PDB file of C-alpha atoms in Angstrom:
ATOM      1  CA  MET A   1     109.192 122.275  69.572  1.00 47.00           C
ATOM      2  CA  LYS A   2     110.567 120.487  71.727  1.00 39.00           C
ATOM      3  CA  LYS A   3     110.035 116.482  71.795  1.00 39.00           C
ATOM      4  CA  ALA A   4     113.130 115.941  72.736  1.00 39.00           C
ATOM      5  CA  ILE A   5     111.692 113.881  75.259  1.00 37.00           C
ATOM      6  CA  PHE A   6     114.267 112.141  73.601  1.00 35.00           C
ATOM      7  CA  CYS A   7     116.544 114.163  75.541  1.00 37.00           C
ATOM      8  CA  ILE A   8     115.058 113.343  78.320  1.00 36.00           C
ATOM      9  CA  LEU A   9     117.365 110.499  79.077  1.00 34.00           C
ATOM     10  CA  THR A  10     120.512 110.898  79.202  1.00 35.00           C
ATOM     11  CA  ALA A  11     120.144 113.706  81.900  1.00 37.00           C
ATOM     12  CA  VAL A  12     120.535 110.793  84.148  1.00 34.00           C
ATOM     13  CA  ILE A  13     122.598 111.578  87.432  1.00 30.00           C
ATOM     14  CA  SER A  14     125.575 113.358  87.644  1.00 35.00           C
ATOM     15  CA  VAL A  15     126.891 112.645  91.118  1.00 31.00           C
ATOM     16  CA  PHE A  16     129.933 110.587  89.427  1.00 36.00           C
ATOM     17  CA  SER A  17     132.178 113.429  88.214  1.00 37.00           C
ATOM     18  CA  GLY A  18     135.817 112.741  88.123  1.00 42.00           C
ATOM     19  CA  LEU A  19     135.128 109.710  86.140  1.00 53.00           C
ATOM     20  CA  SER A  20     138.199 110.192  84.015  1.00 47.00           C
ATOM     21  CA  ASN A  21     140.457 109.394  86.859  1.00 42.00           C
ATOM     22  CA  GLU A  22     139.483 105.594  86.592  1.00 50.00           C
ATOM     23  CA  PHE A  23     138.256 105.992  82.753  1.00 55.00           C
ATOM     24  CA  SER A  24     139.301 102.574  81.179  1.00 62.00           C
ATOM     25  CA  LEU A  25     136.684 102.540  78.347  1.00 80.00           C
ATOM     26  CA  ASN A  26     137.631 102.975  74.837  1.00 85.00           C
ATOM     27  CA  LEU A  27     135.732 105.500  73.484  1.00 91.00           C
ATOM     28  CA  ASP A  28     136.367 104.829  69.769  1.00 90.00           C
ATOM     29  CA  ARG A  29     134.419 101.593  70.011  1.00 92.00           C
ATOM     30  CA  ILE A  30     131.305 103.248  70.679  1.00 95.00           C
ATOM     31  CA  PHE A  31     131.841 107.136  69.282  1.00 96.00           C
ATOM     32  CA  ASN A  32     132.971 108.291  65.889  1.00 95.00           C
ATOM     33  CA  SER A  33     135.075 111.137  65.334  1.00 94.00           C
ATOM     34  CA  ASN A  34     132.396 113.669  65.226  1.00 95.00           C
ATOM     35  CA  LEU A  35     132.655 114.155  68.968  1.00 95.00           C
ATOM     36  CA  SER A  36     135.263 117.213  69.553  1.00 94.00           C
ATOM     37  CA  SER A  37     138.267 116.851  71.936  1.00 92.00           C
ATOM     38  CA  GLU A  38     136.115 119.152  74.280  1.00 95.00           C
ATOM     39  CA  GLU A  39     132.963 116.858  74.027  1.00 95.00           C
ATOM     40  CA  ILE A  40     135.224 114.021  74.581  1.00 93.00           C
ATOM     41  CA  ASN A  41     136.432 115.747  77.839  1.00 92.00           C
ATOM     42  CA  VAL A  42     132.933 116.302  79.111  1.00 93.00           C
ATOM     43  CA  LEU A  43     131.843 112.775  78.767  1.00 93.00           C
ATOM     44  CA  LEU A  44     135.165 111.730  80.818  1.00 90.00           C
ATOM     45  CA  SER A  45     134.082 114.011  83.367  1.00 89.00           C
ATOM     46  CA  GLY A  46     130.894 112.278  84.232  1.00 88.00           C
ATOM     47  CA  GLU A  47     128.872 115.135  83.121  1.00 89.00           C
ATOM     48  CA  VAL A  48     125.942 115.150  80.670  1.00 89.00           C
ATOM     49  CA  LEU A  49     126.849 116.242  76.940  1.00 93.00           C
ATOM     50  CA  ILE A  50     123.888 117.940  74.945  1.00 91.00           C
ATOM     51  CA  ARG A  51     125.061 118.408  71.467  1.00 92.00           C
ATOM     52  CA  ASN A  52     123.212 120.650  68.904  1.00 89.00           C
ATOM     53  CA  THR A  53     124.382 118.748  65.905  1.00 86.00           C
ATOM     54  CA  LYS A  54     122.025 120.348  63.060  1.00 79.00           C
ATOM     55  CA  LYS A  55     122.800 117.486  60.787  1.00 87.00           C
ATOM     56  CA  ALA A  56     121.950 113.696  61.461  1.00 90.00           C
ATOM     57  CA  GLU A  57     125.234 112.833  60.040  1.00 92.00           C
ATOM     58  CA  LYS A  58     127.009 114.612  62.498  1.00 93.00           C
ATOM     59  CA  ALA A  59     125.929 112.240  65.075  1.00 95.00           C
ATOM     60  CA  ALA A  60     128.198 110.717  67.280  1.00 96.00           C
ATOM     61  CA  LEU A  61     127.019 106.866  67.883  1.00 97.00           C
ATOM     62  CA  LEU A  62     128.793 104.552  65.795  1.00 96.00           C
ATOM     63  CA  PRO A  63     126.632 101.571  64.583  1.00 95.00           C
ATOM     64  CA  LEU A  64     127.824  99.219  66.679  1.00 93.00           C
ATOM     65  CA  ASN A  65     125.189  97.150  66.997  1.00 96.00           C
ATOM     66  CA  GLU A  66     121.634  96.327  65.136  1.00 96.00           C
ATOM     67  CA  THR A  67     119.826  99.037  67.518  1.00 97.00           C
ATOM     68  CA  ALA A  68     122.210 101.872  67.209  1.00 97.00           C
ATOM     69  CA  ASP A  69     122.178 101.168  63.302  1.00 97.00           C
ATOM     70  CA  GLU A  70     118.147 101.375  63.424  1.00 97.00           C
ATOM     71  CA  ILE A  71     118.216 103.950  65.619  1.00 96.00           C
ATOM     72  CA  ILE A  72     120.776 106.546  63.627  1.00 96.00           C
ATOM     73  CA  ASN A  73     119.540 105.620  59.882  1.00 96.00           C
ATOM     74  CA  ASP A  74     115.612 106.104  61.345  1.00 96.00           C
ATOM     75  CA  ILE A  75     117.057 110.026  62.242  1.00 95.00           C
ATOM     76  CA  ILE A  76     119.008 110.383  58.999  1.00 95.00           C
ATOM     77  CA  ASN A  77     115.969 109.552  56.932  1.00 96.00           C
ATOM     78  CA  LEU A  78     113.802 111.777  58.788  1.00 95.00           C
ATOM     79  CA  LYS A  79     116.013 114.636  57.444  1.00 94.00           C
ATOM     80  CA  PRO A  80     115.491 116.621  60.586  1.00 92.00           C
ATOM     81  CA  SER A  81     115.321 120.593  60.730  1.00 88.00           C
ATOM     82  CA  TYR A  82     116.639 120.265  64.456  1.00 87.00           C
ATOM     83  CA  LEU A  83     118.573 118.022  66.221  1.00 90.00           C
ATOM     84  CA  ALA A  84     120.060 117.342  69.134  1.00 89.00           C
ATOM     85  CA  GLU A  85     122.015 114.263  71.156  1.00 92.00           C
ATOM     86  CA  ILE A  86     122.339 113.932  74.967  1.00 91.00           C
ATOM     87  CA  ILE A  87     124.923 111.730  75.961  1.00 93.00           C
ATOM     88  CA  GLN A  88     126.236 110.532  79.488  1.00 92.00           C
ATOM     89  CA  ILE A  89     128.750 107.533  80.595  1.00 93.00           C
ATOM     90  CA  VAL A  90     128.051 106.211  83.625  1.00 91.00           C
ATOM     91  CA  PRO A  91     129.557 103.514  86.018  1.00 93.00           C
ATOM     92  CA  VAL A  92     127.593 100.562  86.520  1.00 93.00           C
ATOM     93  CA  LYS A  93     128.998 100.310  90.303  1.00 92.00           C
ATOM     94  CA  GLY A  94     126.728 102.099  92.000  1.00 91.00           C
ATOM     95  CA  ASN A  95     123.764 102.536  89.477  1.00 91.00           C
ATOM     96  CA  SER A  96     122.932  98.717  88.887  1.00 90.00           C
ATOM     97  CA  LYS A  97     119.294  99.975  88.755  1.00 91.00           C
ATOM     98  CA  ILE A  98     119.450 102.810  86.480  1.00 92.00           C
ATOM     99  CA  LEU A  99     117.624 101.252  83.561  1.00 94.00           C
ATOM    100  CA  SER A 100     114.621 100.544  85.672  1.00 94.00           C
ATOM    101  CA  LYS A 101     114.665 104.224  87.013  1.00 93.00           C
ATOM    102  CA  ILE A 102     114.745 105.600  83.413  1.00 93.00           C
ATOM    103  CA  GLU A 103     111.981 103.476  82.353  1.00 94.00           C
ATOM    104  CA  LYS A 104     109.819 104.798  85.774  1.00 94.00           C
ATOM    105  CA  VAL A 105     110.610 108.648  84.753  1.00 93.00           C
ATOM    106  CA  MET A 106     110.148 107.970  81.065  1.00 92.00           C
ATOM    107  CA  THR A 107     106.893 106.258  81.525  1.00 94.00           C
ATOM    108  CA  ASP A 108     105.187 108.395  84.157  1.00 95.00           C
ATOM    109  CA  ILE A 109     103.938 110.619  81.504  1.00 95.00           C
ATOM    110  CA  PRO A 110     101.432 112.405  83.878  1.00 96.00           C
ATOM    111  CA  SER A 111     104.636 113.786  85.773  1.00 94.00           C
ATOM    112  CA  TYR A 112     105.227 115.840  83.142  1.00 93.00           C
ATOM    113  CA  LYS A 113     102.526 117.876  83.691  1.00 93.00           C
ATOM    114  CA  GLY A 114     103.906 121.676  85.225  1.00 91.00           C
ATOM    115  CA  ILE A 115     107.602 121.296  84.443  1.00 91.00           C
ATOM    116  CA  PRO A 116     108.363 124.676  84.675  1.00 91.00           C
ATOM    117  CA  TYR A 117     109.910 125.895  81.632  1.00 87.00           C
ATOM    118  CA  TYR A 118     111.623 129.475  80.902  1.00 84.00           C
ATOM    119  CA  SER A 119     110.753 131.293  77.561  1.00 81.00           C
ATOM    120  CA  GLU A 120     114.106 133.446  76.771  1.00 76.00           C
ATOM    121  CA  ARG A 121     112.051 135.058  73.881  1.00 74.00           C
ATOM    122  CA  ASN A 122     108.996 136.230  76.379  1.00 76.00           C
ATOM    123  CA  ASP A 123     111.171 136.283  79.360  1.00 80.00           C
ATOM    124  CA  VAL A 124     108.309 134.347  81.421  1.00 85.00           C
ATOM    125  CA  TRP A 125     107.982 130.994  82.994  1.00 89.00           C
ATOM    126  CA  ALA A 126     105.309 128.666  81.678  1.00 86.00           C
ATOM    127  CA  ASP A 127     104.695 124.862  81.757  1.00 90.00           C
ATOM    128  CA  LEU A 128     106.437 122.705  79.270  1.00 90.00           C
ATOM    129  CA  TYR A 129     103.449 120.863  79.255  1.00 93.00           C
ATOM    130  CA  SER A 130     100.392 122.060  80.405  1.00 94.00           C
ATOM    131  CA  ASN A 131      98.571 118.279  80.122  1.00 95.00           C
ATOM    132  CA  ALA A 132     100.049 115.116  79.860  1.00 96.00           C
ATOM    133  CA  GLN A 133      98.285 111.906  79.912  1.00 97.00           C
ATOM    134  CA  ILE A 134      98.152 108.381  79.338  1.00 98.00           C
ATOM    135  CA  ASP A 135      95.262 107.117  76.712  1.00 98.00           C
ATOM    136  CA  SER A 136      96.094 103.504  76.690  1.00 98.00           C
ATOM    137  CA  MET A 137      99.218 101.111  77.771  1.00 97.00           C
ATOM    138  CA  GLU A 138     100.014  97.360  76.616  1.00 96.00           C
ATOM    139  CA  SER A 139     102.865  95.588  78.414  1.00 94.00           C
ATOM    140  CA  ASP A 140     104.062  91.897  78.008  1.00 91.00           C
ATOM    141  CA  GLY A 141     106.900  92.431  80.663  1.00 83.00           C
ATOM    142  CA  ILE A 142     109.524  93.517  78.145  1.00 88.00           C
ATOM    143  CA  LEU A 143     108.171  95.886  76.185  1.00 94.00           C
ATOM    144  CA  LYS A 144     105.537  98.634  77.134  1.00 96.00           C
ATOM    145  CA  LYS A 145     103.761 100.639  74.263  1.00 97.00           C
ATOM    146  CA  ILE A 146     101.824 103.979  75.314  1.00 98.00           C
ATOM    147  CA  ASN A 147      99.615 106.026  73.403  1.00 98.00           C
ATOM    148  CA  ALA A 148      99.599 109.650  75.104  1.00 98.00           C
ATOM    149  CA  SER A 149      98.451 112.869  74.589  1.00 97.00           C
ATOM    150  CA  PHE A 150     100.045 116.175  75.236  1.00 96.00           C
ATOM    151  CA  HIS A 151      99.325 119.878  75.264  1.00 95.00           C
ATOM    152  CA  MET A 152     102.592 121.940  74.540  1.00 90.00           C
ATOM    153  CA  LYS A 153     102.159 125.981  74.517  1.00 86.00           C
ATOM    154  CA  PRO A 154     102.102 127.341  71.940  1.00 82.00           C
ATOM    155  CA  PHE A 155     101.804 124.151  69.758  1.00 84.00           C
ATOM    156  CA  GLY A 156      98.704 123.077  71.168  1.00 90.00           C
ATOM    157  CA  ASP A 157      97.435 119.402  71.591  1.00 94.00           C
ATOM    158  CA  PHE A 158      99.277 116.316  69.986  1.00 95.00           C
ATOM    159  CA  SER A 159      99.417 112.660  70.574  1.00 97.00           C
ATOM    160  CA  SER A 160     102.348 110.461  70.599  1.00 96.00           C
ATOM    161  CA  VAL A 161     103.126 106.827  70.790  1.00 97.00           C
ATOM    162  CA  ILE A 162     105.992 105.597  73.316  1.00 96.00           C
ATOM    163  CA  THR A 163     107.710 102.312  73.420  1.00 97.00           C
ATOM    164  CA  VAL A 164     109.746 101.147  76.338  1.00 96.00           C
ATOM    165  CA  GLU A 165     111.816  97.666  75.807  1.00 97.00           C
ATOM    166  CA  LYS A 166     114.006  96.882  78.785  1.00 95.00           C
ATOM    167  CA  GLY A 167     116.281  93.638  79.342  1.00 94.00           C
ATOM    168  CA  SER A 168     118.967  92.759  81.864  1.00 93.00           C
ATOM    169  CA  ASP A 169     121.452  94.912  80.449  1.00 95.00           C
ATOM    170  CA  TYR A 170     120.095  97.408  77.990  1.00 96.00           C
ATOM    171  CA  LEU A 171     116.665 100.140  77.565  1.00 96.00           C
ATOM    172  CA  ILE A 172     115.222 101.339  74.227  1.00 96.00           C
ATOM    173  CA  TYR A 173     112.876 104.134  74.151  1.00 93.00           C
ATOM    174  CA  SER A 174     111.168 106.104  71.433  1.00 94.00           C
ATOM    175  CA  ASN A 175     108.489 108.447  71.010  1.00 94.00           C
ATOM    176  CA  PHE A 176     106.863 109.490  67.729  1.00 96.00           C
ATOM    177  CA  ASN A 177     104.207 111.745  67.088  1.00 95.00           C
ATOM    178  CA  THR A 178     101.156 110.649  65.725  1.00 97.00           C
ATOM    179  CA  THR A 179      99.369 113.368  65.232  1.00 97.00           C
ATOM    180  CA  ASP A 180      99.970 116.544  63.222  1.00 94.00           C
ATOM    181  CA  ILE A 181     101.425 120.114  65.065  1.00 89.00           C
ATOM    182  CA  PHE A 182      99.784 123.092  64.591  1.00 86.00           C
ATOM    183  CA  TYR A 183     101.302 126.568  65.425  1.00 78.00           C
ATOM    184  CA  ASP A 184      98.571 129.455  65.113  1.00 76.00           C
ATOM    185  CA  ASN A 185      96.663 126.790  63.156  1.00 80.00           C
ATOM    186  CA  ILE A 186      99.342 126.721  60.783  1.00 81.00           C
ATOM    187  CA  LYS A 187     100.575 122.636  60.427  1.00 85.00           C
ATOM    188  CA  CYS A 188     104.249 123.145  61.355  1.00 84.00           C
ATOM    189  CA  ILE A 189     105.043 119.435  62.039  1.00 87.00           C
ATOM    190  CA  LYS A 190     103.701 116.468  60.114  1.00 92.00           C
ATOM    191  CA  LYS A 191     102.769 112.910  62.000  1.00 96.00           C
ATOM    192  CA  ASP A 192     105.762 110.970  62.474  1.00 95.00           C
ATOM    193  CA  ASN A 193     108.068 113.958  61.718  1.00 93.00           C
ATOM    194  CA  MET A 194     109.212 114.486  65.622  1.00 91.00           C
ATOM    195  CA  LYS A 195     111.165 111.517  66.966  1.00 93.00           C
ATOM    196  CA  SER A 196     113.452 110.916  69.719  1.00 91.00           C
ATOM    197  CA  TYR A 197     115.282 107.913  70.865  1.00 93.00           C
ATOM    198  CA  ILE A 198     116.970 106.558  73.974  1.00 92.00           C
ATOM    199  CA  TYR A 199     119.217 103.548  73.948  1.00 95.00           C
ATOM    200  CA  ALA A 200     120.929 103.022  77.194  1.00 94.00           C
ATOM    201  CA  PHE A 201     123.266  99.894  77.155  1.00 96.00           C
ATOM    202  CA  LYS A 202     126.308  98.308  78.877  1.00 96.00           C
ATOM    203  CA  VAL A 203     129.858  98.087  77.806  1.00 94.00           C
ATOM    204  CA  ASP A 204     132.246  96.784  80.105  1.00 92.00           C
ATOM    205  CA  ASP A 205     131.923  98.314  83.591  1.00 93.00           C
ATOM    206  CA  PHE A 206     130.084 101.443  82.322  1.00 95.00           C
ATOM    207  CA  TRP A 207     126.220 102.506  81.082  1.00 94.00           C
ATOM    208  CA  ILE A 208     126.417 104.106  78.160  1.00 95.00           C
ATOM    209  CA  LEU A 209     123.197 106.482  78.096  1.00 93.00           C
ATOM    210  CA  TYR A 210     122.731 107.996  74.672  1.00 94.00           C
ATOM    211  CA  GLY A 211     119.668 109.919  73.372  1.00 91.00           C
ATOM    212  CA  ILE A 212     118.844 111.745  70.061  1.00 91.00           C
ATOM    213  CA  GLY A 213     115.652 113.431  69.122  1.00 88.00           C
ATOM    214  CA  GLY A 214     114.867 115.242  65.850  1.00 89.00           C
ATOM    215  CA  VAL A 215     112.095 117.533  64.117  1.00 89.00           C
ATOM    216  CA  LYS A 216     111.394 117.859  60.401  1.00 90.00           C
ATOM    217  CA  ALA A 217     109.644 121.164  60.029  1.00 84.00           C
ATOM    218  CA  PRO A 218     109.574 124.169  57.534  1.00 80.00           C
ATOM    219  CA  LYS A 219     113.023 126.525  58.538  1.00 75.00           C
ATOM    220  CA  ILE A 220     111.085 130.004  58.130  1.00 69.00           C
ATOM    221  CA  PRO A 221     113.847 132.656  57.672  1.00 69.00           C
ATOM    222  CA  LEU A 222     114.434 135.149  60.920  1.00 61.00           C
ATOM    223  CA  VAL A 223     112.360 132.823  63.023  1.00 62.00           C
ATOM    224  CA  SER A 224     114.316 129.614  62.890  1.00 67.00           C
ATOM    225  CA  ASP A 225     117.278 130.726  65.011  1.00 72.00           C
ATOM    226  CA  ARG A 226     114.739 131.156  67.889  1.00 71.00           C
ATOM    227  CA  VAL A 227     113.005 128.163  66.979  1.00 69.00           C
ATOM    228  CA  GLU A 228     116.443 126.226  67.505  1.00 73.00           C
ATOM    229  CA  LEU A 229     116.958 128.125  70.663  1.00 73.00           C
ATOM    230  CA  SER A 230     113.499 127.057  72.020  1.00 76.00           C
ATOM    231  CA  PHE A 231     114.041 123.510  71.016  1.00 76.00           C
ATOM    232  CA  MET A 232     117.436 123.151  72.712  1.00 75.00           C
ATOM    233  CA  ASN A 233     115.971 125.241  76.006  1.00 81.00           C
ATOM    234  CA  ARG A 234     113.036 122.463  75.945  1.00 83.00           C
ATOM    235  CA  ILE A 235     115.707 119.854  75.689  1.00 81.00           C
ATOM    236  CA  LYS A 236     117.533 121.000  78.725  1.00 82.00           C
ATOM    237  CA  THR A 237     114.508 121.607  80.726  1.00 85.00           C
ATOM    238  CA  PHE A 238     113.324 117.928  79.993  1.00 83.00           C
ATOM    239  CA  CYS A 239     117.020 116.891  81.134  1.00 77.00           C
ATOM    240  CA  ASN A 240     116.623 118.952  84.188  1.00 78.00           C
ATOM    241  CA  PHE A 241     113.470 116.973  85.078  1.00 82.00           C
ATOM    242  CA  VAL A 242     114.619 113.709  84.467  1.00 79.00           C
ATOM    243  CA  TYR A 243     118.208 114.278  86.810  1.00 72.00           C
ATOM    244  CA  LYS A 244     116.454 115.634  89.645  1.00 76.00           C
ATOM    245  CA  ASN A 245     113.250 112.682  89.307  1.00 76.00           C
ATOM    246  CA  ILE A 246     116.340 109.603  88.903  1.00 70.00           C
ATOM    247  CA  LYS A 247     118.447 111.315  91.715  1.00 64.00           C
TER     248      LYS A 247
END
C-alpha cells in the first residue's frame, strides 16, 4: 500500500550537501516542534528527510498559509493507519527550474511502469507498478487534472485522480485513489482513503519541498508491521526514482 507517490516528490536532488554552512533560514517559521534535532540536522545538510510519523497530528509542517493548512487538515481528517512525510530544503540558486522538473516527473505517469522494487518479505525484486497509464488529462495552463490507472502487486488494479497546480514560486500536487483497492479479493482500502500531497514553495532563498502521504486501512495483528515496512520501502523506492529523473 504504497501510494505515497506523495513521497515522491521530495526525493529531489541532493547534490547540495553542506547546506548548513550557509544556512540562513529560520526553520521555526515553517516547521513545528515535532521535528527532532537529528531530523533538523538532516534538513540542514541538504538531504532528504523521510519521517514515519505514525499519527497525522505529528506532521511537521506549520499551517503557515491556506494551502499548508488545507493539506494537513485533510490528512488529519483521513485518520490514516500508515503515514509518511518527505521533506527537503533546496537553495534557489542553481535550481530555478526545479518546479518544472518536479511537474514533469510527477505527470509522466507511464514512466512509473517497471520501477524496480525490492520486497524484503519475499526477498525478490518486482515492479513497483506493473502498469501505469493516463486515461484522460485536462489542463488550463496552470492546473492539470489527470485520471490514471495503475496495477500494483499484490493489490491489483486501481485508479487515481492526480492534480498539479504550478505557479511561478509554488507547486501543489495531490493524488487520491478513486476506486477501492483489494488484497486477495478483500477490500483493504476504500475510495479516497489513500492520499498524497506535494507542496513546493519558496521561502527567502530556498525551496521548501514537502510531501505527505497517508493510507487508511485496517490494522491486522501480526500483519500491520509487515505492511508498514512495505509502505515505507515503497515510498523510498519512489523517492529514488524521482531523484534519478530530476537529476
